[in-house]
Amino acid sequence: MWMAELSSRSGVPIATVKYYLREGLLPPGESTGATRAVYSDEHVRRLRLVRALSDVGGLRLADVRRVLAAVDDEDTTLHDVLGVAQGALSPLGPAPTRRSVDRVAALVRRRRWRVAPDGANAAALARALDAMDDVDDGLPDEALDGYAGVVADLAAVEVPTIDASSAETAVRQTVVRTVLVEPVLLALRRMAHEDVSGRRFDRRRR
Amino acid sequence: MWMAELSSRSGVPIATVKYYLREGLLPPGESTGATRAVYSDEHVRRLRLVRALSDVGGLRLADVRRVLAAVDDEDTTLHDVLGVAQGALSPLGPAPTRRSVDRVAALVRRRRWRVAPDGANAAALARALDAMDDVDDGLPDEALDGYAGVVADLAAVEVPTIDASSAETAVRQTVVRTVLVEPVLLALRRMAHEDVSGRRFDRRRR
């Protein structure tokens, strides 16, 4: 296909396609003359992935490059590629306290989770626990374990629906679902709270 | 107690306490002379609530005022007070599409949720569904129902632990838990994904 079709099939404007080509995020097409090249379905897939990483995931160019390098390195297992993508999604923040890092490590052991104990996700959880300690009495371990059980059940349903036939599709789906399902979940939780609090407190005398 | 103790017990600096007094967010203490006043435990509770609304919830002053007015109006049921607080937490955004608004309304009917169909939480959910439609094939209704079931189970455990002995405490706990538990949940979900994807894709040949 020509660049015009590549653009319309991927939904990426031609100017942006050219930018990605210049930056090496998209491999060149097969040259068919001085100024023309043909592109394949692989280019469409790659474009959709770059788009998901930058627009949905909000990754900086350097991080997009890092994820693509992992996708292209055939010695990297799919799990490690997904790990690179997930890690790039979780922004670094201030270092969490020792206490919260230890609580997260203990949780990981209790649940026998295979996650990087010093990874971006574990650090994000430790920072979230710190924020609760600062404001309130903190989140008790029982509540933390309860939430962990809920998301473990969720992940057991969510992850197997990822199409692992190509690393590019798998990474794109992982990024899109990680990022875009999060606001869905949070809005639903707030609605469910609204419902339960209505049933519980509606006619309550104050 | 004097203002110094009020400040130390609430964790709010004296300059901020004075600012809240000037802005009418905190009622004046009982005057004991030209420049001195004594404060009560009610002032401590009110300060902690104002702090939670502004610092944790990120509410603007006008919205803090609106929530406090609901707390102080004894004719407002606790449910409605919590609704005002929750509504103030969900920022307005672009209007969602008709299609997503209808899908959310249908979900609310299927689940028999007592939530405001044109409220801030329902709009936030519709916008999140729009974002998934834009990028991917969208979230199927089966998946949406699955997530709704998970958060309904969560809310059934979370809401009853709210201390409803005073409207101030109930609103503060609702705000803190709504806002601060969200990053905990999201970080846990990412960790659970990391775990399941590890078990599934680790040794997978590509």
Short mmCIF file of C-alpha atoms in Angstrom, two decimals, chain B:
data_model
loop_
_atom_site.label_atom_id
_atom_site.label_comp_id
_atom_site.label_asym_id
_atom_site.label_seq_id
_atom_site.Cartn_x
_atom_site.Cartn_y
_atom_site.Cartn_z
CA MET B 1 -7.74 24.83 73.37
CA TRP B 2 -5.79 27.77 71.95
CA MET B 3 -5.03 28.11 68.29
CA ALA B 4 -1.53 26.61 68.75
CA GLU B 5 -3.01 23.35 70.03
CA LEU B 6 -5.72 23.39 67.35
CA SER B 7 -2.95 23.65 64.77
CA SER B 8 -0.84 20.87 66.22
CA ARG B 9 -3.79 18.51 66.78
CA SER B 10 -5.14 18.99 63.25
CA GLY B 11 -1.74 19.15 61.56
CA VAL B 12 -2.75 22.39 59.85
CA PRO B 13 -0.26 25.30 60.10
CA ILE B 14 -1.43 28.37 62.08
CA ALA B 15 -1.28 30.62 58.99
CA THR B 16 -3.63 28.23 57.16
CA VAL B 17 -6.01 28.04 60.13
CA LYS B 18 -6.21 31.86 60.09
CA TYR B 19 -6.86 31.80 56.35
CA TYR B 20 -9.73 29.30 56.79
CA LEU B 21 -11.20 31.49 59.58
CA ARG B 22 -11.07 34.58 57.30
CA GLU B 23 -12.68 32.63 54.45
CA GLY B 24 -15.42 31.32 56.74
CA LEU B 25 -14.47 27.65 56.17
CA LEU B 26 -13.91 27.33 59.93
CA PRO B 27 -16.36 28.91 62.41
CA PRO B 28 -14.78 31.39 64.84
CA GLY B 29 -13.69 30.15 68.28
CA GLU B 30 -15.22 31.36 71.52
CA SER B 31 -13.76 34.78 72.19
CA THR B 32 -11.96 35.17 75.55
CA GLY B 33 -10.54 38.63 75.07
CA ALA B 34 -9.69 41.10 72.36
CA THR B 35 -7.26 38.84 70.51
CA ARG B 36 -7.74 35.36 71.97
CA ALA B 37 -10.29 32.64 71.33
CA VAL B 38 -10.68 29.02 72.42
CA TYR B 39 -11.42 26.19 70.03
CA SER B 40 -13.14 22.85 70.51
CA ASP B 41 -12.92 19.30 69.18
CA GLU B 42 -15.48 20.35 66.57
CA HIS B 43 -12.92 22.75 65.15
CA VAL B 44 -10.39 19.93 64.91
CA ARG B 45 -12.90 17.77 63.01
CA ARG B 46 -13.85 20.62 60.70
CA LEU B 47 -10.19 21.40 59.97
CA ARG B 48 -9.43 17.79 59.10
CA LEU B 49 -12.43 17.75 56.75
CA VAL B 50 -11.42 20.99 54.99
CA ARG B 51 -7.90 19.58 54.66
CA ALA B 52 -9.14 16.32 53.13
CA LEU B 53 -11.39 18.14 50.67
CA SER B 54 -8.74 20.58 49.49
CA ASP B 55 -5.49 18.62 49.75
CA VAL B 56 -6.62 15.04 49.09
CA GLY B 57 -9.67 15.76 46.94
CA GLY B 58 -8.10 18.71 45.15
CA LEU B 59 -11.36 20.69 45.44
CA ARG B 60 -11.41 24.41 44.71
CA LEU B 61 -12.46 26.73 47.52
CA ALA B 62 -15.95 27.21 46.05
CA ASP B 63 -16.51 23.44 46.02
CA VAL B 64 -15.19 23.04 49.57
CA ARG B 65 -17.73 25.69 50.60
CA ARG B 66 -20.52 23.81 48.81
CA VAL B 67 -19.70 20.53 50.57
CA LEU B 68 -19.48 22.27 53.97
CA ALA B 69 -22.87 23.90 53.39
CA ALA B 70 -24.35 20.44 52.76
CA VAL B 71 -22.65 19.09 55.90
CA ASP B 72 -24.08 21.96 57.98
CA ASP B 73 -27.61 21.75 56.58
CA GLU B 74 -29.35 19.36 58.94
CA ASP B 75 -32.22 18.83 56.52
CA THR B 76 -29.86 17.16 54.03
CA THR B 77 -29.64 13.38 54.45
CA LEU B 78 -26.22 11.87 54.91
CA HIS B 79 -26.58 10.20 51.52
CA ASP B 80 -27.12 13.54 49.84
CA VAL B 81 -24.18 15.08 51.69
CA LEU B 82 -21.97 12.23 50.49
CA GLY B 83 -23.38 12.73 46.99
CA VAL B 84 -22.40 16.40 47.01
CA ALA B 85 -18.89 15.46 48.15
CA GLN B 86 -18.51 12.68 45.54
CA GLY B 87 -19.87 14.96 42.82
CA ALA B 88 -17.36 17.66 43.70
CA LEU B 89 -14.55 15.08 43.37
CA SER B 90 -15.40 14.09 39.79
CA PRO B 91 -14.27 16.90 37.54
CA LEU B 92 -16.50 17.90 34.65
CA GLY B 93 -15.13 17.02 31.24
CA PRO B 94 -16.25 17.16 27.64
CA ALA B 95 -19.80 15.88 27.08
CA PRO B 96 -19.78 12.13 26.37
CA THR B 97 -21.42 10.71 23.23
CA ARG B 98 -25.10 9.79 23.26
CA ARG B 99 -24.15 6.15 22.62
CA SER B 100 -21.99 5.88 25.75
CA VAL B 101 -24.50 7.79 27.89
CA ASP B 102 -27.14 5.26 26.80
CA ARG B 103 -24.85 2.33 27.55
CA VAL B 104 -24.23 3.66 31.06
CA ALA B 105 -27.98 4.19 31.61
CA ALA B 106 -28.64 0.62 30.46
CA LEU B 107 -25.95 -0.69 32.83
CA VAL B 108 -27.50 1.21 35.74
CA ARG B 109 -30.89 -0.34 34.93
CA ARG B 110 -29.42 -3.85 34.58
CA ARG B 111 -27.74 -3.55 37.97
CA ARG B 112 -30.64 -1.65 39.58
CA TRP B 113 -28.13 0.86 40.89
CA ARG B 114 -29.57 3.90 42.66
CA VAL B 115 -27.28 6.50 41.10
CA ALA B 116 -27.96 9.84 39.45
CA PRO B 117 -28.11 8.93 35.70
CA ASP B 118 -26.94 12.45 34.78
CA GLY B 119 -24.44 12.71 37.65
CA ALA B 120 -20.72 13.33 37.51
CA ASN B 121 -19.79 9.68 38.04
CA ALA B 122 -22.03 8.40 35.25
CA ALA B 123 -20.63 11.06 32.91
CA ALA B 124 -17.08 10.08 33.83
CA LEU B 125 -17.87 6.45 32.98
CA ALA B 126 -19.42 7.43 29.63
CA ARG B 127 -16.31 9.48 28.77
CA ALA B 128 -14.08 6.53 29.68
CA LEU B 129 -16.12 4.28 27.35
CA ASP B 130 -15.77 6.89 24.60
CA ALA B 131 -11.99 6.84 25.01
CA MET B 132 -11.97 3.05 24.55
CA ASP B 133 -14.14 3.34 21.43
CA ASP B 134 -11.73 5.88 19.96
CA VAL B 135 -8.64 3.76 20.39
CA ASP B 136 -9.67 0.17 20.34
CA ASP B 137 -12.74 -1.84 19.50
CA GLY B 138 -14.28 -0.55 22.69
CA LEU B 139 -15.24 -2.41 25.86
CA PRO B 140 -17.95 -5.06 25.26
CA ASP B 141 -21.00 -5.03 27.55
CA GLU B 142 -20.03 -8.41 29.01
CA ALA B 143 -16.71 -6.95 30.18
CA LEU B 144 -18.42 -3.82 31.50
CA ASP B 145 -20.88 -5.99 33.47
CA GLY B 146 -17.98 -8.03 34.81
CA TYR B 147 -16.21 -4.91 36.10
CA ALA B 148 -19.49 -3.57 37.53
CA GLY B 149 -19.96 -6.81 39.47
CA VAL B 150 -16.45 -6.59 40.90
CA VAL B 151 -16.83 -3.00 42.13
CA ALA B 152 -20.32 -3.71 43.51
CA ASP B 153 -18.80 -6.45 45.68
CA LEU B 154 -16.03 -4.04 46.69
CA ALA B 155 -18.42 -1.22 47.60
CA ALA B 156 -20.56 -3.61 49.65
CA VAL B 157 -17.51 -4.17 51.85
CA GLU B 158 -16.11 -0.63 51.75
CA VAL B 159 -19.11 1.59 52.44
CA PRO B 160 -20.34 -0.09 55.66
CA THR B 161 -16.94 0.60 57.29
CA ILE B 162 -17.58 4.34 57.01
CA ASP B 163 -18.14 5.92 60.42
CA ALA B 164 -21.53 7.63 60.08
CA SER B 165 -21.65 9.00 63.64
CA SER B 166 -21.11 12.52 62.29
CA ALA B 167 -21.58 13.91 58.79
CA GLU B 168 -18.13 15.49 58.97
CA THR B 169 -16.37 12.23 59.73
CA ALA B 170 -18.40 10.35 57.11
CA VAL B 171 -17.64 12.90 54.39
CA ARG B 172 -13.95 13.02 55.30
CA GLN B 173 -13.64 9.22 55.22
CA THR B 174 -15.55 9.03 51.94
CA VAL B 175 -13.29 11.59 50.26
CA VAL B 176 -10.10 10.08 51.64
CA ARG B 177 -11.04 6.53 50.70
CA THR B 178 -12.44 7.44 47.30
CA VAL B 179 -9.34 9.37 46.31
CA LEU B 180 -6.53 7.61 48.14
CA VAL B 181 -7.65 4.02 47.61
CA GLU B 182 -7.82 4.57 43.83
CA PRO B 183 -4.03 4.60 43.28
CA VAL B 184 -3.76 1.57 45.59
CA LEU B 185 -6.25 -0.35 43.47
CA LEU B 186 -4.61 0.63 40.17
CA ALA B 187 -1.08 -0.24 41.33
CA LEU B 188 -2.36 -3.59 42.65
CA ARG B 189 -4.10 -4.32 39.34
CA ARG B 190 -0.89 -3.62 37.42
CA MET B 191 1.03 -5.93 39.76
CA ALA B 192 -1.56 -8.67 39.36
CA HIS B 193 -1.28 -8.30 35.57
CA GLU B 194 2.49 -8.55 35.85
CA ASP B 195 2.08 -11.79 37.80
CA VAL B 196 -0.48 -13.43 35.52
CA SER B 197 1.36 -12.38 32.38
CA GLY B 198 4.55 -13.82 33.86
CA ARG B 199 2.95 -17.20 34.44
CA ARG B 200 1.38 -17.16 31.01
CA PHE B 201 4.01 -15.73 28.73
CA ASP B 202 7.32 -16.22 30.49
CA ARG B 203 8.80 -19.17 28.62
CA ARG B 204 6.64 -18.68 25.58
CA ARG B 205 8.68 -18.93 22.34
CA ARG B 206 8.04 -16.00 20.05
#
